[in-house]
Tab-separated table of C-alpha atoms in Angstrom:
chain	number	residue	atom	x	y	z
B	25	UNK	CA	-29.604	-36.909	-11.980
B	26	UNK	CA	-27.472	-34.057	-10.724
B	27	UNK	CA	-28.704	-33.954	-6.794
B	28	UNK	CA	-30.799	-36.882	-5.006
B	29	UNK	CA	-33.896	-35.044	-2.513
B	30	UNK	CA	-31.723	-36.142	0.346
B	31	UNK	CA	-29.003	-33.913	-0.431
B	32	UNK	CA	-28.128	-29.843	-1.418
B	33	UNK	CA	-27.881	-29.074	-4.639
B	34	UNK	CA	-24.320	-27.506	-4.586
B	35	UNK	CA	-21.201	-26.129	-6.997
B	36	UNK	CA	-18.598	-24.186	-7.446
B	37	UNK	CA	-17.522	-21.978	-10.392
B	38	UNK	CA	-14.791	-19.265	-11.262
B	39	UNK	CA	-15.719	-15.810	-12.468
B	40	UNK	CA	-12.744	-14.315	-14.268
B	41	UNK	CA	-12.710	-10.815	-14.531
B	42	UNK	CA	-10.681	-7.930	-16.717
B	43	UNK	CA	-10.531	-4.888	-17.640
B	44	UNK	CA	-10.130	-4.024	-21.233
B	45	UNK	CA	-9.016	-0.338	-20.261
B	46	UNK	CA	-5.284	0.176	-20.305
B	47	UNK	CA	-5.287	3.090	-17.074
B	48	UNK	CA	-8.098	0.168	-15.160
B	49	UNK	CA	-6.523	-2.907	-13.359
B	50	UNK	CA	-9.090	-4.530	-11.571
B	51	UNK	CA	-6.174	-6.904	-9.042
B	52	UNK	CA	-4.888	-3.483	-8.372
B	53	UNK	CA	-7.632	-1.908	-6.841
B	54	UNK	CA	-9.351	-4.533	-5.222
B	55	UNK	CA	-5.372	-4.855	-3.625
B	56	UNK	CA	-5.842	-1.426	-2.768
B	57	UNK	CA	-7.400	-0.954	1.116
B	58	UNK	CA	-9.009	1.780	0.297
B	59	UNK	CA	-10.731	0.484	-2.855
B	60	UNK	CA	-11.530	-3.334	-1.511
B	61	UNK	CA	-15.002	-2.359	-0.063
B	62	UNK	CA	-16.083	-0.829	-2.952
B	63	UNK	CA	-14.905	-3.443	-5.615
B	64	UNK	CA	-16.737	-6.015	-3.262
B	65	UNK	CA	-19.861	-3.879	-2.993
B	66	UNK	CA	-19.896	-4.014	-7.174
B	67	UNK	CA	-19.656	-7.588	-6.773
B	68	UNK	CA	-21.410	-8.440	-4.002
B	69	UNK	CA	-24.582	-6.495	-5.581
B	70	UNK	CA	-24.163	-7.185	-9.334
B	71	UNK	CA	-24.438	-11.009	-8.387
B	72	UNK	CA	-27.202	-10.603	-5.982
B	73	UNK	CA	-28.814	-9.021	-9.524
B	74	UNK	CA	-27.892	-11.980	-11.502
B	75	UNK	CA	-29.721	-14.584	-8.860
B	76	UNK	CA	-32.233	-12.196	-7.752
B	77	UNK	CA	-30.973	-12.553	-4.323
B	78	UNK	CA	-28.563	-11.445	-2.006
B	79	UNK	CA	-27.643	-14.995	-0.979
B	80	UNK	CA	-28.369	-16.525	-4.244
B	81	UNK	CA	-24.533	-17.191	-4.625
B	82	UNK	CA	-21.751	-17.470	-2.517
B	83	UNK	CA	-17.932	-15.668	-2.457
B	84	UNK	CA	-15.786	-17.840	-1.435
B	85	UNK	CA	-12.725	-16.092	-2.603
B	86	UNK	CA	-11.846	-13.309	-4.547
B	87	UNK	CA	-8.004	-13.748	-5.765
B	88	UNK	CA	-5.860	-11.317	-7.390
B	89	UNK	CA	-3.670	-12.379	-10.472
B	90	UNK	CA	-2.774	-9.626	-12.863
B	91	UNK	CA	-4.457	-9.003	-15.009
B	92	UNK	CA	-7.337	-10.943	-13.992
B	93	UNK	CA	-9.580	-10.766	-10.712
B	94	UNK	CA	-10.995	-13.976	-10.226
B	95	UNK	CA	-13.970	-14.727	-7.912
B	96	UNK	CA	-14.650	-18.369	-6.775
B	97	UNK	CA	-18.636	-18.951	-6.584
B	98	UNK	CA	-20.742	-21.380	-4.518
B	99	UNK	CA	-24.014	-21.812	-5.243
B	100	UNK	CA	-26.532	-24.032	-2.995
B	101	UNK	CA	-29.528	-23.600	-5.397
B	102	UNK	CA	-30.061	-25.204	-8.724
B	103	UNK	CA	-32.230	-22.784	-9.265
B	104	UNK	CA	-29.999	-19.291	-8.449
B	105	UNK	CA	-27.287	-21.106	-10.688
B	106	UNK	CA	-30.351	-21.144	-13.557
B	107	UNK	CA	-30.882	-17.723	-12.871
B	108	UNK	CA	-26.859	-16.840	-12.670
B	109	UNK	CA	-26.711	-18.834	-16.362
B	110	UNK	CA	-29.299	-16.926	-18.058
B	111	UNK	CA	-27.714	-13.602	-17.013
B	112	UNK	CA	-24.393	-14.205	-17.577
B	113	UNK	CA	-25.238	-15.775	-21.087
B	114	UNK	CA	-27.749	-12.949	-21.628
B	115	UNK	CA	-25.336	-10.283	-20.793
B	116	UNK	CA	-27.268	-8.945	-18.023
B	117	UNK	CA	-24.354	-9.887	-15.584
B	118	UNK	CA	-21.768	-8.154	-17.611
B	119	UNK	CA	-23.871	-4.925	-17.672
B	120	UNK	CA	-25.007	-5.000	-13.803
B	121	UNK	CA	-21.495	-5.436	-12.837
B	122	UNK	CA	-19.830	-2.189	-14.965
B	123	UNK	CA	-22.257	-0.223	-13.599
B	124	UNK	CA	-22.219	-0.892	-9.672
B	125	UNK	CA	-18.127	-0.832	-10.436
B	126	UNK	CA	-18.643	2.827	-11.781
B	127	UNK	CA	-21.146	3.976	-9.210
B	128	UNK	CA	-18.667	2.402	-6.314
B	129	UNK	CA	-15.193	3.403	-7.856
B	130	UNK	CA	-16.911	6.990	-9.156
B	131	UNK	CA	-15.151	6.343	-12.585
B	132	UNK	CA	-16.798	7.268	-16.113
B	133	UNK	CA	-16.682	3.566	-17.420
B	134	UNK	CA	-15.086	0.682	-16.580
B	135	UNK	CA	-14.705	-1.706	-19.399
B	136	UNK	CA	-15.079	-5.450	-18.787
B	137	UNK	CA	-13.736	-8.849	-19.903
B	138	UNK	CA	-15.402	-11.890	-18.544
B	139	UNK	CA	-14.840	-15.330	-18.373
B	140	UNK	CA	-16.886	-18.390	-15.952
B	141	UNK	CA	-15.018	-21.612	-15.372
B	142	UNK	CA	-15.593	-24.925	-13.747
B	143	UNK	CA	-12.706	-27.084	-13.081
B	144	UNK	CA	-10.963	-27.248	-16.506
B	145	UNK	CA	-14.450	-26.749	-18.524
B	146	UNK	CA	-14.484	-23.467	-20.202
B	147	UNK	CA	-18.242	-22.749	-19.658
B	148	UNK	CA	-18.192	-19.754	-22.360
B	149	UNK	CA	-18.198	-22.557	-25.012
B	150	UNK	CA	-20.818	-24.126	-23.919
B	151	UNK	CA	-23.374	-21.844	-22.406
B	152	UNK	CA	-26.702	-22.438	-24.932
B	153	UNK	CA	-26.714	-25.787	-23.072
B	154	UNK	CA	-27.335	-24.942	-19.800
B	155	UNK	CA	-27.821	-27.857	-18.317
B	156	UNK	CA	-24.277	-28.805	-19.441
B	157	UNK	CA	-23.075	-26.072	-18.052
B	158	UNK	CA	-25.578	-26.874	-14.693
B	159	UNK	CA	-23.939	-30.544	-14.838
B	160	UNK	CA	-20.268	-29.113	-14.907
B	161	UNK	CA	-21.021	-26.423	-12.188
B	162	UNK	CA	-22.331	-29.353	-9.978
B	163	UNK	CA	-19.327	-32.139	-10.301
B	164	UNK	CA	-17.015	-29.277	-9.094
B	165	UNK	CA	-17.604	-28.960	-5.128
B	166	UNK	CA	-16.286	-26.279	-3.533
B	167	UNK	CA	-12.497	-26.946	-2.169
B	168	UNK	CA	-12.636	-24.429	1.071
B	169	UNK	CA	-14.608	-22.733	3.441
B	170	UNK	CA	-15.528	-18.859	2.910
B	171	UNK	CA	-12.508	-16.417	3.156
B	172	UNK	CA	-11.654	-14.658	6.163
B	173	UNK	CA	-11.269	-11.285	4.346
B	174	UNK	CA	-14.568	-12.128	2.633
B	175	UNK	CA	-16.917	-12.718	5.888
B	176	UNK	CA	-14.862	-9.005	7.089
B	177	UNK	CA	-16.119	-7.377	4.020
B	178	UNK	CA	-19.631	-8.656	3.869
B	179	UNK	CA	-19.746	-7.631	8.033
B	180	UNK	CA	-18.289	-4.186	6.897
B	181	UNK	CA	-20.837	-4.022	4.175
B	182	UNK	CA	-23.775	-4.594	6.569
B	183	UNK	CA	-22.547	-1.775	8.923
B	184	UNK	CA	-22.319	0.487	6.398
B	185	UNK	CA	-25.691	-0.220	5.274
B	186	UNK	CA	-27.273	0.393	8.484
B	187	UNK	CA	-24.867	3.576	9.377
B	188	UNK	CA	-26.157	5.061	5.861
B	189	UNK	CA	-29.216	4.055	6.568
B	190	UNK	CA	-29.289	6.055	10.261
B	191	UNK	CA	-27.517	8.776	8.938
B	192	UNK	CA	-30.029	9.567	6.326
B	193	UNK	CA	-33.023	8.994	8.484
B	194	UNK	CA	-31.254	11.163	11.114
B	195	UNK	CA	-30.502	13.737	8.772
B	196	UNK	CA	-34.189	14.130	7.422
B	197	UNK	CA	-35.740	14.411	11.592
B	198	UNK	CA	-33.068	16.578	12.653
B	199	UNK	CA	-32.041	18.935	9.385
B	200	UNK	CA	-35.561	19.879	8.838
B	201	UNK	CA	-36.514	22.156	10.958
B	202	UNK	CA	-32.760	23.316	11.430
B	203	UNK	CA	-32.448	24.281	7.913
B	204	UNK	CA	-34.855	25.873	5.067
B	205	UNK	CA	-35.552	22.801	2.588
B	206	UNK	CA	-33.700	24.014	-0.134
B	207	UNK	CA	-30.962	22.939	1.632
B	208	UNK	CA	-32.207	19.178	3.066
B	209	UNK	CA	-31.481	17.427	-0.571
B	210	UNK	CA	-27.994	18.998	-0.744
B	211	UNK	CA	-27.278	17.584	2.803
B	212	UNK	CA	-28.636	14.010	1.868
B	213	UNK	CA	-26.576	13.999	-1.691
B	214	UNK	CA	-23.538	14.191	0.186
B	215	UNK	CA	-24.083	11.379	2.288
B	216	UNK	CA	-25.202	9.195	-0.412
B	217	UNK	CA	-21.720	10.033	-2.422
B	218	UNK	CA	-19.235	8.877	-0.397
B	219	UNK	CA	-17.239	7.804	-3.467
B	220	UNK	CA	-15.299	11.520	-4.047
B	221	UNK	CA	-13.917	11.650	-0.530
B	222	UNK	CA	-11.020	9.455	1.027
B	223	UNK	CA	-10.283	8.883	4.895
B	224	UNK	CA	-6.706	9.493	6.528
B	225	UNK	CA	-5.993	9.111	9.663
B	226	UNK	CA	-10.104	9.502	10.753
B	227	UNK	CA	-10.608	12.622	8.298
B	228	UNK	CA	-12.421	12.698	5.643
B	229	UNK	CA	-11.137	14.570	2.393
B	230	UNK	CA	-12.427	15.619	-0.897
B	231	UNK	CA	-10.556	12.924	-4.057
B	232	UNK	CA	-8.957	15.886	-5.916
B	233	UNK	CA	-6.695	15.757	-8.918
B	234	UNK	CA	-3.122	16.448	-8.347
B	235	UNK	CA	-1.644	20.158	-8.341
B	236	UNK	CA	1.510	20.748	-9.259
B	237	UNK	CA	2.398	22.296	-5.539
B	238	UNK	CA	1.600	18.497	-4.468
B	239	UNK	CA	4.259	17.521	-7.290
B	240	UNK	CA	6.987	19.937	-6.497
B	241	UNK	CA	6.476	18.977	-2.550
B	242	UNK	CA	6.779	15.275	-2.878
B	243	UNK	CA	9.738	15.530	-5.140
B	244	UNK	CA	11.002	17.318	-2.729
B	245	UNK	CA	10.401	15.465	0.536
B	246	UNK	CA	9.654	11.934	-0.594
B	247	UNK	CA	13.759	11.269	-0.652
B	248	UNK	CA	15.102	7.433	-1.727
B	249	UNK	CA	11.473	6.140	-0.650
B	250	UNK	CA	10.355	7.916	-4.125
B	251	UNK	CA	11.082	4.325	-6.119
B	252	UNK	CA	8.957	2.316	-3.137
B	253	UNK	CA	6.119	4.681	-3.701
B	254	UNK	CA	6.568	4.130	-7.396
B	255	UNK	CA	6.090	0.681	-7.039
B	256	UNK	CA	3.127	0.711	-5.238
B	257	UNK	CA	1.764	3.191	-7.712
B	258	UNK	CA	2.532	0.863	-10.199
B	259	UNK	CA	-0.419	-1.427	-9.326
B	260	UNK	CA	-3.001	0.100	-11.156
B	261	UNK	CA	-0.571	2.323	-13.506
B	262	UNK	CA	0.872	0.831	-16.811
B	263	UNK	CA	3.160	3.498	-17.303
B	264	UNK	CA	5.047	2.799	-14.361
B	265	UNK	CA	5.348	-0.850	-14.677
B	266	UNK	CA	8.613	-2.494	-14.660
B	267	UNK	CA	11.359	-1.505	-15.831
B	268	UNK	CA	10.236	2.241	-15.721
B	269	UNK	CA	11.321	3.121	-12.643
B	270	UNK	CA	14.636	1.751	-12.983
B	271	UNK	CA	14.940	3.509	-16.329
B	272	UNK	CA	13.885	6.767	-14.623
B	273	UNK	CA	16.573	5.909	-11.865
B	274	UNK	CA	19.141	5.679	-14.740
B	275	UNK	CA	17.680	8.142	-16.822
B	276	UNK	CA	17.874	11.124	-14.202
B	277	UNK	CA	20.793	9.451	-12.583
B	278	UNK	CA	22.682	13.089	-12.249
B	279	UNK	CA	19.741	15.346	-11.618
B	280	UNK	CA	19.845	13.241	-8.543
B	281	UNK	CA	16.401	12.628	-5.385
B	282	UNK	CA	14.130	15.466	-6.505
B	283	UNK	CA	14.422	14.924	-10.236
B	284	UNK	CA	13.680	11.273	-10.671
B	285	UNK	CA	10.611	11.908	-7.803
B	286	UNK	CA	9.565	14.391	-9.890
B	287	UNK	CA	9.881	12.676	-13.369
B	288	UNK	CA	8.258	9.668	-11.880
B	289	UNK	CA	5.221	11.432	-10.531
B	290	UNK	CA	4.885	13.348	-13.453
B	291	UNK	CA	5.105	10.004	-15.454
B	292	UNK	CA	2.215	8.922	-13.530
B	293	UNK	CA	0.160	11.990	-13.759
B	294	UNK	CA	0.632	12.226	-17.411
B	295	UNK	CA	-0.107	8.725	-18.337
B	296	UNK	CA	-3.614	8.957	-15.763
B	297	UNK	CA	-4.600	12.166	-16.541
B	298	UNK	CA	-7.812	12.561	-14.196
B	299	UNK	CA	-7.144	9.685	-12.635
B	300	UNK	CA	-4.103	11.016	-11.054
B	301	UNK	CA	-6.051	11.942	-7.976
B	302	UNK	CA	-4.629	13.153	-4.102
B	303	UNK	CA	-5.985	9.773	-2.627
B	304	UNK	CA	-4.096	7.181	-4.910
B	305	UNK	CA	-1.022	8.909	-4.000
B	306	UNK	CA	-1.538	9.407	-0.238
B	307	UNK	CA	-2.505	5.357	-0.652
B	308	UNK	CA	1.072	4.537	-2.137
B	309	UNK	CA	2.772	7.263	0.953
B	310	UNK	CA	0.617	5.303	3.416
B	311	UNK	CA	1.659	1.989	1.857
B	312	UNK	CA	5.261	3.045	2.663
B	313	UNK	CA	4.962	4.727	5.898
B	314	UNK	CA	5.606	8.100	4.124
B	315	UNK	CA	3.167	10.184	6.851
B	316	UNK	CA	4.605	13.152	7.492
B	317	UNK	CA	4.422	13.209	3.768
B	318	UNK	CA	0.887	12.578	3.190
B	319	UNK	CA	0.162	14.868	6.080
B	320	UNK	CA	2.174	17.866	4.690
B	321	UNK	CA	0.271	17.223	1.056
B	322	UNK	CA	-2.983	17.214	2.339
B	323	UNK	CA	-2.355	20.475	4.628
B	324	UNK	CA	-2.160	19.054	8.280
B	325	UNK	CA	0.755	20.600	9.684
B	326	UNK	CA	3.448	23.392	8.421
B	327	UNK	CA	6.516	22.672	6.461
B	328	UNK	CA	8.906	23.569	9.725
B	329	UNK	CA	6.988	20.764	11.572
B	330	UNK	CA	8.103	18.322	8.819
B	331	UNK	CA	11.806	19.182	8.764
């Protein structure tokens, strides 16, 4: 009924994704450069789960609309959408998909809404008939080709893969008869935990929370830029949503630069606790070509060089 032999058996559905944790927005991060790989690792891996399959089901597109992140699926096999059906009814999906978001994003939990569309057929109603939900998956064809970004991020994916995969062979031939073997595991763990360091500008740096010698020094050098990098730390922070910044500007009007910097970082740091870390701030300096500034909080050249 749904596919003659002749032809593919092929549909499209939308994953709709949220989380239900007030300091977690999933558009944010994914929006976030640094982040993006590892979101689409979560995803690209918790699906591959759900179809038992790496190319069980397609990404076409991943878009970002606050507060969802919604992810448009192909699938060419009747049989991987079965498969994608039972998990997502069974919960399987949902469970998969926290936990390769917490192993990639090195959080403690990341709580999830989830919702699966096809056209305007709300497949959550519906999904103890399945092949309902198989008929409506069908009649909606896919409407474009596979994202740019996407095919990037699945080539990126693959790289890193392999490089992982050389680096840890490497490091087993060469460290072992460099160092005693107490210190080979140590070595490997490091590699495989990629998720507590950040890069800038081709370094590599531990994710640390923020001190307060990294507050008082961007108060003090971020300037008039401190309500751009307030809005780009507003992404994934609810505290400094709109209008909070203004209110700050307003607030600390008199105090003047340094004051409403200050206030405003230490709005953010309050309100994300742990989550207030070095590399979500350096993100937001990058984001607004704030260098120097980035470089003088993570130690790179002297204050005088700065001036």
């Amino acid at each position: 009924k749904m596919a003659g032999s002749s032809s593919p058996w092929i549909g499209s559905a939308y994953l709709f994704l949220q989380s239900t944790c007030k300091t977690i927005a999933l558009p944010a991060l994914y929006e976030c450069s640094q982040k993006k790989p590892h979101v689409f690792k979560a995803l690209k891996l918790a699906l591959a789960d759900s179809t038992g399959s790496l190319n069980g089901v397609d990404m076409l597109k991943v878009h970002c609309s606050h507060p969802h992140l919604i992810v448009q699926l192909k699938f060419c096999q009747q049989q991987s959408c079965r498969r994608f059906l039972q998990s997502y009814r069974e919960g399987a999906l949902h469970k998969s998909l926290q936990s390769h978001l917490q192993l990639s994003l090195a959080m403690t939990a990341v709580p999830l809404e989830m919702q699966l569309k096809a056209g305007s057929e709300h497949l959550d109603e519906m999904l103890k008939d399945e092949d309902h939900c198989l008929e409506c998956i069908y009649r909606q064809k896919p409407d474009r080709l596979r994202d740019e970004e996407i095919t990037e991020l699945e080539e990126s994916l693959k790289s890193l893969s392999v490089h992982q995969s050389i680096n840890n062979n490497m490091a087993v031939k060469d460290c072992t008869p460099l160092k005693p073997p107490s210190a080979s595991p140590s070595s490997q763990g490091s590699s495989l935990s990629p998720q507590v360091t950040f890069i800038f500008q081709g370094q590599e740096f531990v994710n640390r929370s923020l001190l307060p010698e990294d507050h008082q020094k961007f108060a003090k050098l971020v300037s008039k830029k401190w309500k751009q990098v307030g809005r780009s730390l507003q992404k994934s922070c609810r505290a400094l949503r709109d209008p909070a910044i203004d209110n700050l500007a307003l607030e600390y009007d008199r105090e003047g630069l340094y004051e409403q910097a200050y206030q405003m970082l230490l709005r953010f740091i309050q309100s994300e606790g742990k989550k207030a870390t070095i590399a979500r701030l350096i993100s937001a300096l990058e984001e607004n070509g704030l260098v120097s500034l980035a470089e003088e909080l993570l130690g790179l050249h002297s204050p005088e060089d700065s001036s």
